[in-house]
PDB file of C-alpha atoms and ligand atoms in Angstrom:
ATOM      1  CA  MET A 168       5.593  -5.692  20.355  1.00 64.00           C
ATOM      2  CA  ASN A 169       2.064  -5.372  20.628  1.00 95.00           C
ATOM      3  CA  ILE A 170       0.511  -4.344  24.042  1.00 98.00           C
ATOM      4  CA  ALA A 171       1.780  -1.300  26.054  1.00 98.00           C
ATOM      5  CA  LEU A 172       0.640  -0.208  29.647  1.00 98.00           C
ATOM      6  CA  VAL A 173       1.118   3.446  30.084  1.00 98.00           C
ATOM      7  CA  THR A 174       0.847   4.662  33.667  1.00 98.00           C
ATOM      8  CA  GLY A 175      -0.436   8.334  34.207  1.00 98.00           C
ATOM      9  CA  ALA A 176      -2.754   8.399  31.027  1.00 98.00           C
ATOM     10  CA  SER A 177      -5.516  10.473  32.301  1.00 98.00           C
ATOM     11  CA  SER A 178      -3.561  13.994  31.087  1.00 98.00           C
ATOM     12  CA  GLY A 179      -0.328  15.184  29.880  1.00 98.00           C
ATOM     13  CA  PHE A 180       2.615  12.805  28.520  1.00 98.00           C
ATOM     14  CA  GLY A 181       0.508   9.825  29.375  1.00 98.00           C
ATOM     15  CA  GLN A 182      -2.493  10.895  27.494  1.00 98.00           C
ATOM     16  CA  ALA A 183      -0.434  11.860  24.355  1.00 99.00           C
ATOM     17  CA  ILE A 184       1.665   8.387  24.479  1.00 99.00           C
ATOM     18  CA  CYS A 185      -1.615   6.333  24.427  1.00 99.00           C
ATOM     19  CA  ARG A 186      -3.170   8.462  21.475  1.00 98.00           C
ATOM     20  CA  LYS A 187       0.088   7.947  19.620  1.00 98.00           C
ATOM     21  CA  LEU A 188       0.542   4.405  20.376  1.00 98.00           C
ATOM     22  CA  VAL A 189      -2.967   3.361  19.614  1.00 98.00           C
ATOM     23  CA  ALA A 190      -2.561   5.271  16.281  1.00 98.00           C
ATOM     24  CA  ASP A 191       0.504   3.269  15.633  1.00 98.00           C
ATOM     25  CA  GLY A 192      -1.380   0.366  15.601  1.00 98.00           C
ATOM     26  CA  TYR A 193      -0.656  -1.009  19.388  1.00 98.00           C
ATOM     27  CA  LYS A 194      -3.088  -1.946  21.961  1.00 98.00           C
ATOM     28  CA  VAL A 195      -2.822   0.139  24.873  1.00 98.00           C
ATOM     29  CA  ILE A 196      -3.771  -0.028  28.609  1.00 98.00           C
ATOM     30  CA  GLY A 197      -4.105   3.444  30.335  1.00 98.00           C
ATOM     31  CA  VAL A 198      -3.744   3.571  34.004  1.00 98.00           C
ATOM     32  CA  ALA A 199      -4.682   6.714  36.285  1.00 98.00           C
ATOM     33  CA  ARG A 200      -6.645   7.297  39.367  1.00 98.00           C
ATOM     34  CA  ARG A 201      -8.980   9.675  37.287  1.00 98.00           C
ATOM     35  CA  GLY A 202     -11.619   6.993  35.792  1.00 98.00           C
ATOM     36  CA  ASP A 203     -13.519   9.901  34.196  1.00 98.00           C
ATOM     37  CA  LYS A 204     -10.493  11.225  32.386  1.00 98.00           C
ATOM     38  CA  LEU A 205      -9.758   7.581  31.193  1.00 98.00           C
ATOM     39  CA  GLN A 206     -13.227   6.790  30.293  1.00 98.00           C
ATOM     40  CA  LYS A 207     -13.271   9.856  27.780  1.00 98.00           C
ATOM     41  CA  LEU A 208      -9.847   8.807  26.422  1.00 98.00           C
ATOM     42  CA  ALA A 209     -11.399   5.560  25.603  1.00 98.00           C
ATOM     43  CA  ASP A 210     -14.339   6.944  23.823  1.00 98.00           C
ATOM     44  CA  GLU A 211     -12.162   8.735  21.843  1.00 98.00           C
ATOM     45  CA  LEU A 212      -9.546   5.740  21.081  1.00 98.00           C
ATOM     46  CA  GLY A 213     -12.083   2.807  20.528  1.00 98.00           C
ATOM     47  CA  ILE A 214     -11.282  -1.023  20.981  1.00 97.00           C
ATOM     48  CA  ASN A 215      -7.361  -0.746  21.066  1.00 98.00           C
ATOM     49  CA  PHE A 216      -7.542   0.964  24.368  1.00 98.00           C
ATOM     50  CA  THR A 217      -8.691  -0.031  27.741  1.00 98.00           C
ATOM     51  CA  PHE A 218      -8.313   1.278  31.224  1.00 97.00           C
ATOM     52  CA  LEU A 219      -7.451   0.587  34.568  1.00 97.00           C
ATOM     53  CA  THR A 220      -8.478   3.207  37.275  1.00 97.00           C
ATOM     54  CA  LEU A 221      -5.729   2.523  39.877  1.00 96.00           C
ATOM     55  CA  ASP A 222      -3.368   4.446  42.120  1.00 98.00           C
ATOM     56  CA  VAL A 223       0.205   3.299  41.176  1.00 98.00           C
ATOM     57  CA  THR A 224       0.864   3.584  45.124  1.00 98.00           C
ATOM     58  CA  LYS A 225      -1.245   0.879  46.016  1.00 97.00           C
ATOM     59  CA  LYS A 226       0.777  -2.290  45.764  1.00 95.00           C
ATOM     60  CA  ASP A 227      -1.904  -4.809  46.621  1.00 93.00           C
ATOM     61  CA  ALA A 228      -4.583  -3.196  44.266  1.00 93.00           C
ATOM     62  CA  ILE A 229      -2.278  -3.687  41.454  1.00 94.00           C
ATOM     63  CA  GLU A 230      -1.557  -7.070  41.572  1.00 89.00           C
ATOM     64  CA  SER A 231      -5.259  -7.829  41.894  1.00 91.00           C
ATOM     65  CA  ILE A 232      -6.673  -5.596  39.170  1.00 92.00           C
ATOM     66  CA  LEU A 233      -3.897  -6.487  36.559  1.00 92.00           C
ATOM     67  CA  LEU A 234      -5.362 -10.061  36.652  1.00 88.00           C
ATOM     68  CA  GLN A 235      -8.575  -8.983  35.528  1.00 88.00           C
ATOM     69  CA  LEU A 236      -7.252  -7.445  32.409  1.00 94.00           C
ATOM     70  CA  PRO A 237      -9.165  -8.478  29.115  1.00 94.00           C
ATOM     71  CA  LYS A 238      -7.457 -11.603  27.252  1.00 95.00           C
ATOM     72  CA  ALA A 239      -6.993  -9.428  24.237  1.00 96.00           C
ATOM     73  CA  PHE A 240      -4.666  -6.919  26.352  1.00 97.00           C
ATOM     74  CA  GLN A 241      -2.250  -9.530  27.779  1.00 96.00           C
ATOM     75  CA  PRO A 242       0.716 -10.255  27.988  1.00 96.00           C
ATOM     76  CA  ILE A 243       2.170  -6.599  28.229  1.00 97.00           C
ATOM     77  CA  ASP A 244       5.112  -6.024  26.165  1.00 98.00           C
ATOM     78  CA  ILE A 245       5.712  -2.509  26.668  1.00 98.00           C
ATOM     79  CA  LEU A 246       5.395  -0.835  30.206  1.00 98.00           C
ATOM     80  CA  ILE A 247       5.735   3.170  30.432  1.00 98.00           C
ATOM     81  CA  ASN A 248       6.194   4.002  33.577  1.00 98.00           C
ATOM     82  CA  ASN A 249       5.070   7.698  33.402  1.00 98.00           C
ATOM     83  CA  ALA A 250       2.943   8.394  36.401  1.00 98.00           C
ATOM     84  CA  GLY A 251       4.636  10.989  38.327  1.00 98.00           C
ATOM     85  CA  LEU A 252       4.365  14.577  40.058  1.00 98.00           C
ATOM     86  CA  ALA A 253       6.415  17.129  41.814  1.00 98.00           C
ATOM     87  CA  LEU A 254       4.857  19.011  44.661  1.00 98.00           C
ATOM     88  CA  GLY A 255       6.062  22.308  45.831  1.00 98.00           C
ATOM     89  CA  LEU A 256       8.990  24.484  44.799  1.00 98.00           C
ATOM     90  CA  GLU A 257       9.949  25.542  48.504  1.00 98.00           C
ATOM     91  CA  PRO A 258      13.346  25.029  49.680  1.00 98.00           C
ATOM     92  CA  ALA A 259      13.880  22.061  52.003  1.00 98.00           C
ATOM     93  CA  TYR A 260      13.809  23.704  55.197  1.00 98.00           C
ATOM     94  CA  GLN A 261      10.230  24.987  54.291  1.00 98.00           C
ATOM     95  CA  ALA A 262       8.634  22.103  52.488  1.00 98.00           C
ATOM     96  CA  ASP A 263       5.684  19.878  53.734  1.00 98.00           C
ATOM     97  CA  PHE A 264       6.733  16.598  54.521  1.00 98.00           C
ATOM     98  CA  ASN A 265       3.308  15.370  52.983  1.00 98.00           C
ATOM     99  CA  ASP A 266       4.423  16.482  49.734  1.00 98.00           C
ATOM    100  CA  TRP A 267       7.686  14.827  49.958  1.00 98.00           C
ATOM    101  CA  GLU A 268       5.868  11.303  51.021  1.00 98.00           C
ATOM    102  CA  THR A 269       3.736  11.449  48.212  1.00 98.00           C
ATOM    103  CA  MET A 270       6.414  12.084  45.548  1.00 98.00           C
ATOM    104  CA  ILE A 271       8.347   9.210  46.822  1.00 98.00           C
ATOM    105  CA  GLN A 272       5.354   6.866  46.923  1.00 98.00           C
ATOM    106  CA  THR A 273       4.192   7.898  43.274  1.00 98.00           C
ATOM    107  CA  ASN A 274       7.361   8.499  41.438  1.00 98.00           C
ATOM    108  CA  ILE A 275       9.518   5.629  43.243  1.00 98.00           C
ATOM    109  CA  MET A 276       7.280   3.390  44.999  1.00 98.00           C
ATOM    110  CA  GLY A 277       4.319   3.485  42.074  1.00 98.00           C
ATOM    111  CA  LEU A 278       7.134   2.890  39.407  1.00 98.00           C
ATOM    112  CA  ILE A 279       8.648  -0.156  41.115  1.00 98.00           C
ATOM    113  CA  HIS A 280       4.954  -1.631  42.184  1.00 98.00           C
ATOM    114  CA  LEU A 281       4.389  -1.849  38.172  1.00 98.00           C
ATOM    115  CA  THR A 282       7.828  -3.019  37.287  1.00 98.00           C
ATOM    116  CA  HIS A 283       8.021  -5.804  40.035  1.00 98.00           C
ATOM    117  CA  GLN A 284       4.337  -7.050  38.904  1.00 97.00           C
ATOM    118  CA  ILE A 285       5.356  -7.087  35.081  1.00 97.00           C
ATOM    119  CA  LEU A 286       9.002  -7.434  34.577  1.00 98.00           C
ATOM    120  CA  PRO A 287       8.956 -11.412  35.634  1.00 97.00           C
ATOM    121  CA  SER A 288       6.305 -12.085  32.665  1.00 97.00           C
ATOM    122  CA  MET A 289       8.535 -10.292  30.247  1.00 98.00           C
ATOM    123  CA  VAL A 290      11.653 -12.361  31.237  1.00 98.00           C
ATOM    124  CA  GLU A 291       9.500 -15.577  31.054  1.00 98.00           C
ATOM    125  CA  ARG A 292       8.866 -14.858  27.407  1.00 98.00           C
ATOM    126  CA  ASN A 293      12.263 -13.077  26.872  1.00 98.00           C
ATOM    127  CA  PHE A 294      10.433 -10.229  25.304  1.00 97.00           C
ATOM    128  CA  GLY A 295       9.645  -6.574  26.230  1.00 98.00           C
ATOM    129  CA  TYR A 296      10.414  -2.901  26.718  1.00 98.00           C
ATOM    130  CA  ILE A 297      10.446  -0.741  29.887  1.00 98.00           C
ATOM    131  CA  ILE A 298      10.400   3.178  29.273  1.00 99.00           C
ATOM    132  CA  ASN A 299      10.616   5.188  32.365  1.00 99.00           C
ATOM    133  CA  ILE A 300      10.001   8.843  32.308  1.00 99.00           C
ATOM    134  CA  GLY A 301      12.612  10.604  34.605  1.00 98.00           C
ATOM    135  CA  SER A 302      13.358  13.976  34.503  1.00 98.00           C
ATOM    136  CA  VAL A 303      16.478  16.403  33.778  1.00 98.00           C
ATOM    137  CA  ALA A 304      15.775  17.120  37.693  1.00 98.00           C
ATOM    138  CA  GLY A 305      17.368  13.816  38.094  1.00 98.00           C
ATOM    139  CA  THR A 306      20.664  15.211  36.952  1.00 98.00           C
ATOM    140  CA  TYR A 307      20.553  18.774  37.624  1.00 97.00           C
ATOM    141  CA  ALA A 308      19.944  20.487  40.946  1.00 97.00           C
ATOM    142  CA  TYR A 309      17.498  23.388  40.909  1.00 96.00           C
ATOM    143  CA  LYS A 310      16.382  25.417  43.727  1.00 96.00           C
ATOM    144  CA  GLY A 311      13.401  23.708  45.312  1.00 97.00           C
ATOM    145  CA  GLY A 312      13.956  20.555  43.356  1.00 97.00           C
ATOM    146  CA  ASN A 313      15.001  18.533  46.383  1.00 98.00           C
ATOM    147  CA  VAL A 314      12.830  15.355  46.775  1.00 98.00           C
ATOM    148  CA  TYR A 315      11.367  15.627  43.280  1.00 98.00           C
ATOM    149  CA  GLY A 316      14.635  15.631  41.803  1.00 98.00           C
ATOM    150  CA  ALA A 317      15.948  12.901  44.214  1.00 98.00           C
ATOM    151  CA  THR A 318      13.087  10.635  43.112  1.00 99.00           C
ATOM    152  CA  LYS A 319      14.018  11.317  39.611  1.00 99.00           C
ATOM    153  CA  ALA A 320      17.619  10.208  40.385  1.00 99.00           C
ATOM    154  CA  PHE A 321      16.119   7.029  41.661  1.00 99.00           C
ATOM    155  CA  VAL A 322      14.692   6.601  38.311  1.00 99.00           C
ATOM    156  CA  LYS A 323      17.618   7.219  36.385  1.00 98.00           C
ATOM    157  CA  GLN A 324      19.794   4.779  38.520  1.00 98.00           C
ATOM    158  CA  PHE A 325      17.077   2.078  38.828  1.00 99.00           C
ATOM    159  CA  SER A 326      16.710   2.066  34.968  1.00 99.00           C
ATOM    160  CA  ALA A 327      20.369   1.701  34.276  1.00 98.00           C
ATOM    161  CA  ASN A 328      20.514  -1.050  37.184  1.00 98.00           C
ATOM    162  CA  LEU A 329      17.594  -2.767  35.459  1.00 98.00           C
ATOM    163  CA  ARG A 330      19.632  -3.152  32.380  1.00 98.00           C
ATOM    164  CA  THR A 331      22.447  -4.618  34.005  1.00 98.00           C
ATOM    165  CA  ASP A 332      20.229  -7.195  35.649  1.00 98.00           C
ATOM    166  CA  LEU A 333      18.722  -7.995  32.125  1.00 98.00           C
ATOM    167  CA  LEU A 334      21.833  -8.436  30.363  1.00 98.00           C
ATOM    168  CA  GLY A 335      21.737 -11.485  28.080  1.00 98.00           C
ATOM    169  CA  LYS A 336      17.915 -10.942  28.067  1.00 98.00           C
ATOM    170  CA  LYS A 337      15.768  -9.594  24.963  1.00 98.00           C
ATOM    171  CA  ILE A 338      14.070  -6.892  27.159  1.00 98.00           C
ATOM    172  CA  ARG A 339      15.156  -3.060  26.792  1.00 98.00           C
ATOM    173  CA  VAL A 340      14.977  -0.350  29.151  1.00 99.00           C
ATOM    174  CA  THR A 341      15.411   3.357  28.370  1.00 99.00           C
ATOM    175  CA  ASN A 342      14.838   6.333  30.813  1.00 99.00           C
ATOM    176  CA  ILE A 343      13.510   9.493  29.160  1.00 99.00           C
ATOM    177  CA  GLU A 344      14.926  12.572  30.891  1.00 98.00           C
ATOM    178  CA  PRO A 345      12.313  15.514  29.760  1.00 98.00           C
ATOM    179  CA  GLY A 346      13.189  19.277  30.580  1.00 98.00           C
ATOM    180  CA  LEU A 347      10.579  21.683  30.476  1.00 98.00           C
ATOM    181  CA  CYS A 348       7.348  20.501  28.722  1.00 98.00           C
ATOM    182  CA  GLY A 349       3.911  22.546  28.672  1.00 98.00           C
ATOM    183  CA  GLY A 350       0.526  21.224  27.768  1.00 97.00           C
ATOM    184  CA  THR A 351       0.318  19.219  30.875  1.00 98.00           C
ATOM    185  CA  GLU A 352      -0.771  19.412  34.441  1.00 98.00           C
ATOM    186  CA  PHE A 353       2.375  19.097  35.809  1.00 98.00           C
ATOM    187  CA  SER A 354       2.816  22.508  37.191  1.00 97.00           C
ATOM    188  CA  ASN A 355      -0.765  22.794  38.352  1.00 98.00           C
ATOM    189  CA  VAL A 356      -0.206  19.802  40.248  1.00 97.00           C
ATOM    190  CA  ARG A 357       3.125  21.187  41.907  1.00 98.00           C
ATOM    191  CA  PHE A 358       1.635  24.530  43.040  1.00 97.00           C
ATOM    192  CA  HIS A 359      -1.487  23.017  44.479  1.00 97.00           C
ATOM    193  CA  GLY A 360      -3.703  24.174  41.869  1.00 97.00           C
ATOM    194  CA  ASN A 361      -2.520  27.818  41.439  1.00 97.00           C
ATOM    195  CA  ASN A 362      -3.442  27.891  37.961  1.00 97.00           C
ATOM    196  CA  ASP A 363      -1.668  31.465  37.351  1.00 97.00           C
ATOM    197  CA  GLN A 364       1.586  30.411  39.124  1.00 97.00           C
ATOM    198  CA  ALA A 365       1.668  27.401  36.752  1.00 97.00           C
ATOM    199  CA  ALA A 366       1.003  29.401  33.644  1.00 97.00           C
ATOM    200  CA  ALA A 367       3.879  31.933  34.690  1.00 97.00           C
ATOM    201  CA  VAL A 368       6.199  28.909  34.250  1.00 97.00           C
ATOM    202  CA  TYR A 369       5.844  28.475  31.008  1.00 97.00           C
ATOM    203  CA  LYS A 370       5.255  32.350  29.292  1.00 97.00           C
ATOM    204  CA  GLY A 371       7.377  33.280  26.904  1.00 97.00           C
ATOM    205  CA  ILE A 372       8.900  29.928  26.383  1.00 97.00           C
ATOM    206  CA  ASP A 373       8.848  27.732  23.317  1.00 97.00           C
ATOM    207  CA  TYR A 374       8.646  24.710  25.481  1.00 98.00           C
ATOM    208  CA  ILE A 375       8.341  20.776  24.581  1.00 98.00           C
ATOM    209  CA  THR A 376       4.899  19.224  24.152  1.00 98.00           C
ATOM    210  CA  PRO A 377       3.506  15.924  25.221  1.00 98.00           C
ATOM    211  CA  GLU A 378       3.510  15.281  21.607  1.00 98.00           C
ATOM    212  CA  ASP A 379       7.329  15.485  21.364  1.00 98.00           C
ATOM    213  CA  ILE A 380       7.773  12.821  24.054  1.00 98.00           C
ATOM    214  CA  ALA A 381       5.075  10.716  22.524  1.00 98.00           C
ATOM    215  CA  ASN A 382       6.768  10.870  19.240  1.00 98.00           C
ATOM    216  CA  THR A 383       9.858   9.991  20.809  1.00 98.00           C
ATOM    217  CA  ILE A 384       8.444   6.931  22.537  1.00 98.00           C
ATOM    218  CA  SER A 385       6.742   6.036  19.064  1.00 98.00           C
ATOM    219  CA  TRP A 386      10.405   6.228  17.674  1.00 98.00           C
ATOM    220  CA  LEU A 387      12.137   4.121  20.621  1.00 98.00           C
ATOM    221  CA  VAL A 388       9.592   1.189  20.445  1.00 98.00           C
ATOM    222  CA  ASN A 389      10.302   0.982  16.429  1.00 97.00           C
ATOM    223  CA  THR A 390      13.902   0.915  16.650  1.00 98.00           C
ATOM    224  CA  PRO A 391      15.443  -2.732  16.058  1.00 97.00           C
ATOM    225  CA  ALA A 392      15.573  -5.324  18.850  1.00 96.00           C
ATOM    226  CA  HIS A 393      19.247  -5.135  19.220  1.00 97.00           C
ATOM    227  CA  PHE A 394      19.350  -1.470  19.874  1.00 98.00           C
ATOM    228  CA  ASN A 395      18.894   0.141  23.238  1.00 98.00           C
ATOM    229  CA  VAL A 396      19.058   3.440  24.252  1.00 98.00           C
ATOM    230  CA  ASN A 397      19.975   3.725  27.567  1.00 98.00           C
ATOM    231  CA  SER A 398      18.793   7.253  28.208  1.00 98.00           C
ATOM    232  CA  LEU A 399      17.923  10.197  26.454  1.00 98.00           C
ATOM    233  CA  GLU A 400      17.879  14.044  27.763  1.00 98.00           C
ATOM    234  CA  ILE A 401      15.436  16.119  26.057  1.00 98.00           C
ATOM    235  CA  MET A 402      15.204  20.021  26.815  1.00 98.00           C
ATOM    236  CA  PRO A 403      13.440  22.904  24.619  1.00 98.00           C
ATOM    237  CA  VAL A 404      15.995  25.033  22.926  1.00 98.00           C
ATOM    238  CA  ALA A 405      14.964  27.545  25.601  1.00 97.00           C
ATOM    239  CA  GLN A 406      16.449  25.524  28.094  1.00 97.00           C
ATOM    240  CA  ALA A 407      20.168  24.715  29.296  1.00 97.00           C
ATOM    241  CA  PRO A 408      22.036  23.684  32.401  1.00 94.00           C
ATOM    242  CA  ALA A 409      23.115  26.992  33.783  1.00 87.00           C
ATOM    243  CA  GLY A 410      26.145  26.328  36.010  1.00 84.00           C
ATOM    244  CA  LEU A 411      27.090  26.418  39.430  1.00 90.00           C
ATOM    245  CA  ALA A 412      25.607  28.931  42.022  1.00 89.00           C
ATOM    246  CA  LEU A 413      27.839  30.906  44.233  1.00 91.00           C
ATOM    247  CA  TYR A 414      27.227  32.884  47.230  1.00 92.00           C
ATOM    248  CA  LYS A 415      29.293  35.611  48.517  1.00 92.00           C
ATOM    249  CA  GLU A 416      29.340  37.048  52.250  1.00 92.00           C
ATOM    250  CA  SER A 417      29.214  40.905  51.844  1.00 83.00           C
ATOM    251  CA  GLU A 418      32.960  42.074  52.083  1.00 66.00           C
TER     252      GLU A 418
HETATM  253  N1  NAP N 705       5.926  18.568  32.208  1.00 75.64           N
HETATM  254  C1  NAP N 705       7.156  18.437  32.492  1.00 75.64           C
HETATM  255  O1  NAP N 705       7.714  19.714  32.418  1.00 75.64           O
HETATM  256  C2  NAP N 705       7.956  17.285  32.945  1.00 75.64           C
HETATM  257  C3  NAP N 705       9.533  17.150  32.871  1.00 75.64           C
HETATM  258  C4  NAP N 705       9.894  16.127  33.248  1.00 75.64           C
HETATM  259  C5  NAP N 705       9.463  14.931  33.583  1.00 75.64           C
HETATM  260  N2  NAP N 705       8.190  14.735  33.753  1.00 75.64           N
HETATM  261  C6  NAP N 705       7.401  13.691  34.273  1.00 75.64           C
HETATM  262  O2  NAP N 705       6.599  13.169  33.566  1.00 75.64           O
HETATM  263  C7  NAP N 705       5.663  12.306  33.981  1.00 75.64           C
HETATM  264  C8  NAP N 705       4.282  13.028  33.467  1.00 75.64           C
HETATM  265  O3  NAP N 705       4.104  14.295  33.805  1.00 75.64           O
HETATM  266  P1  NAP N 705       3.126  15.302  33.068  1.00 75.64           P
HETATM  267  O4  NAP N 705       3.910  16.541  32.840  1.00 75.64           O
HETATM  268  O5  NAP N 705       2.316  14.416  32.093  1.00 75.64           O
HETATM  269  O6  NAP N 705       2.021  15.588  34.219  1.00 75.64           O
HETATM  270  P2  NAP N 705       0.572  15.430  34.455  1.00 75.64           P
HETATM  271  O7  NAP N 705      -0.135  16.082  33.015  1.00 75.64           O
HETATM  272  O8  NAP N 705       0.340  16.167  35.593  1.00 75.64           O
HETATM  273  O9  NAP N 705       0.315  14.032  34.493  1.00 75.64           O
HETATM  274  C9  NAP N 705       0.824  13.040  35.563  1.00 75.64           C
HETATM  275  C10 NAP N 705      -0.092  12.013  35.460  1.00 75.64           C
HETATM  276  O10 NAP N 705       0.284  11.088  36.564  1.00 75.64           O
HETATM  277  C11 NAP N 705      -0.863  10.481  36.995  1.00 75.64           C
HETATM  278  N3  NAP N 705      -0.461  10.090  38.342  1.00 75.64           N
HETATM  279  C12 NAP N 705      -0.287  11.095  39.470  1.00 75.64           C
HETATM  280  N4  NAP N 705      -0.458  10.213  40.469  1.00 75.64           N
HETATM  281  C13 NAP N 705      -0.865   9.083  40.564  1.00 75.64           C
HETATM  282  C14 NAP N 705      -1.108   7.774  41.351  1.00 75.64           C
HETATM  283  N5  NAP N 705      -0.935   7.782  42.650  1.00 75.64           N
HETATM  284  N6  NAP N 705      -1.561   6.860  40.623  1.00 75.64           N
HETATM  285  C15 NAP N 705      -1.719   6.582  39.280  1.00 75.64           C
HETATM  286  N7  NAP N 705      -1.478   7.647  38.503  1.00 75.64           N
HETATM  287  C16 NAP N 705      -0.996   8.873  39.073  1.00 75.64           C
HETATM  288  C17 NAP N 705      -2.016  11.401  36.946  1.00 75.64           C
HETATM  289  O11 NAP N 705      -3.313  11.190  36.903  1.00 75.64           O
HETATM  290  P3  NAP N 705      -4.570  11.028  37.936  1.00 75.64           P
HETATM  291  O12 NAP N 705      -4.287  12.254  38.813  1.00 75.64           O
HETATM  292  O13 NAP N 705      -5.696  10.680  37.236  1.00 75.64           O
HETATM  293  O14 NAP N 705      -4.021  10.052  38.859  1.00 75.64           O
HETATM  294  C18 NAP N 705      -1.719  11.948  35.469  1.00 75.64           C
HETATM  295  O15 NAP N 705      -2.154  11.191  34.482  1.00 75.64           O
HETATM  296  C19 NAP N 705       5.747  12.520  35.405  1.00 75.64           C
HETATM  297  O16 NAP N 705       6.644  11.427  35.950  1.00 75.64           O
HETATM  298  C20 NAP N 705       6.795  13.933  35.383  1.00 75.64           C
HETATM  299  O17 NAP N 705       7.674  13.967  36.757  1.00 75.64           O
HETATM  300  C21 NAP N 705       7.435  16.130  33.449  1.00 75.64           C
END
């Protein structure tokens, strides 16, 4: 395992994963839409990091841009499908349909675009590792989680089904399912730039950090080749599934 491609590398988990993997000695390709942020990361990380300014929802652009990767950054051994977002926290009957579409396009279509493009070369070489970033929202329903949670349920089941299709091949697949993680732009994006509302989410909580996720990935890619972690649910100690809700008519 030598070369990793990380989507969503311009902030949060993706940026921390790039830093950690480069420090561990990997060559890393960072992918995101904001080229200025990726350039800054490239200035910091040096020759073992390169980047592609790319929108993962644009299938045709992905195909052509991957072909332009420098030889030193091919073939891709590790694909980390991390780019994703939540938009809005309204109940389904008040949600903005454009937000729903963007989440589906990014969290589902973006993830399968990259996977469909890169997986055949892993199969050809009988070697590789796909790490998807799902969420606890793919398992536990919460108010306002509607389409976001459903996209992450897709990621969970797609990861499991990939394992099944890849049985007999030396290609590993893991779905990481994080809970509340601070130090990223996740809530700023969810609340459409309302930074006060975003900050309130993390107030008084000892949340997990992007470095926790990056360290987890560093551990995963260093486990022995015969060892597959199918899924990994990670929460801060300050978070727990809180059971089922009841609504009672007044008596
Ligand atoms: N933070 C949490 O509490 C939490 C918990 C569970 C799961 N997650 C998941 O973890 C992943 C990373 O989230 P984060 O917390 O690190 O959030 P973040 O700081 O907002 O990072 C999201 C990354 O995705 C990229 N991205 C978004 N849309 C894209 C597109 N169309 N094409 C390419 N890149 C795109 C963004 O880059 P550009 O804007 O530059 O394109 C950014 O680099 C997401 O899949 C999220 O659902 C987060």
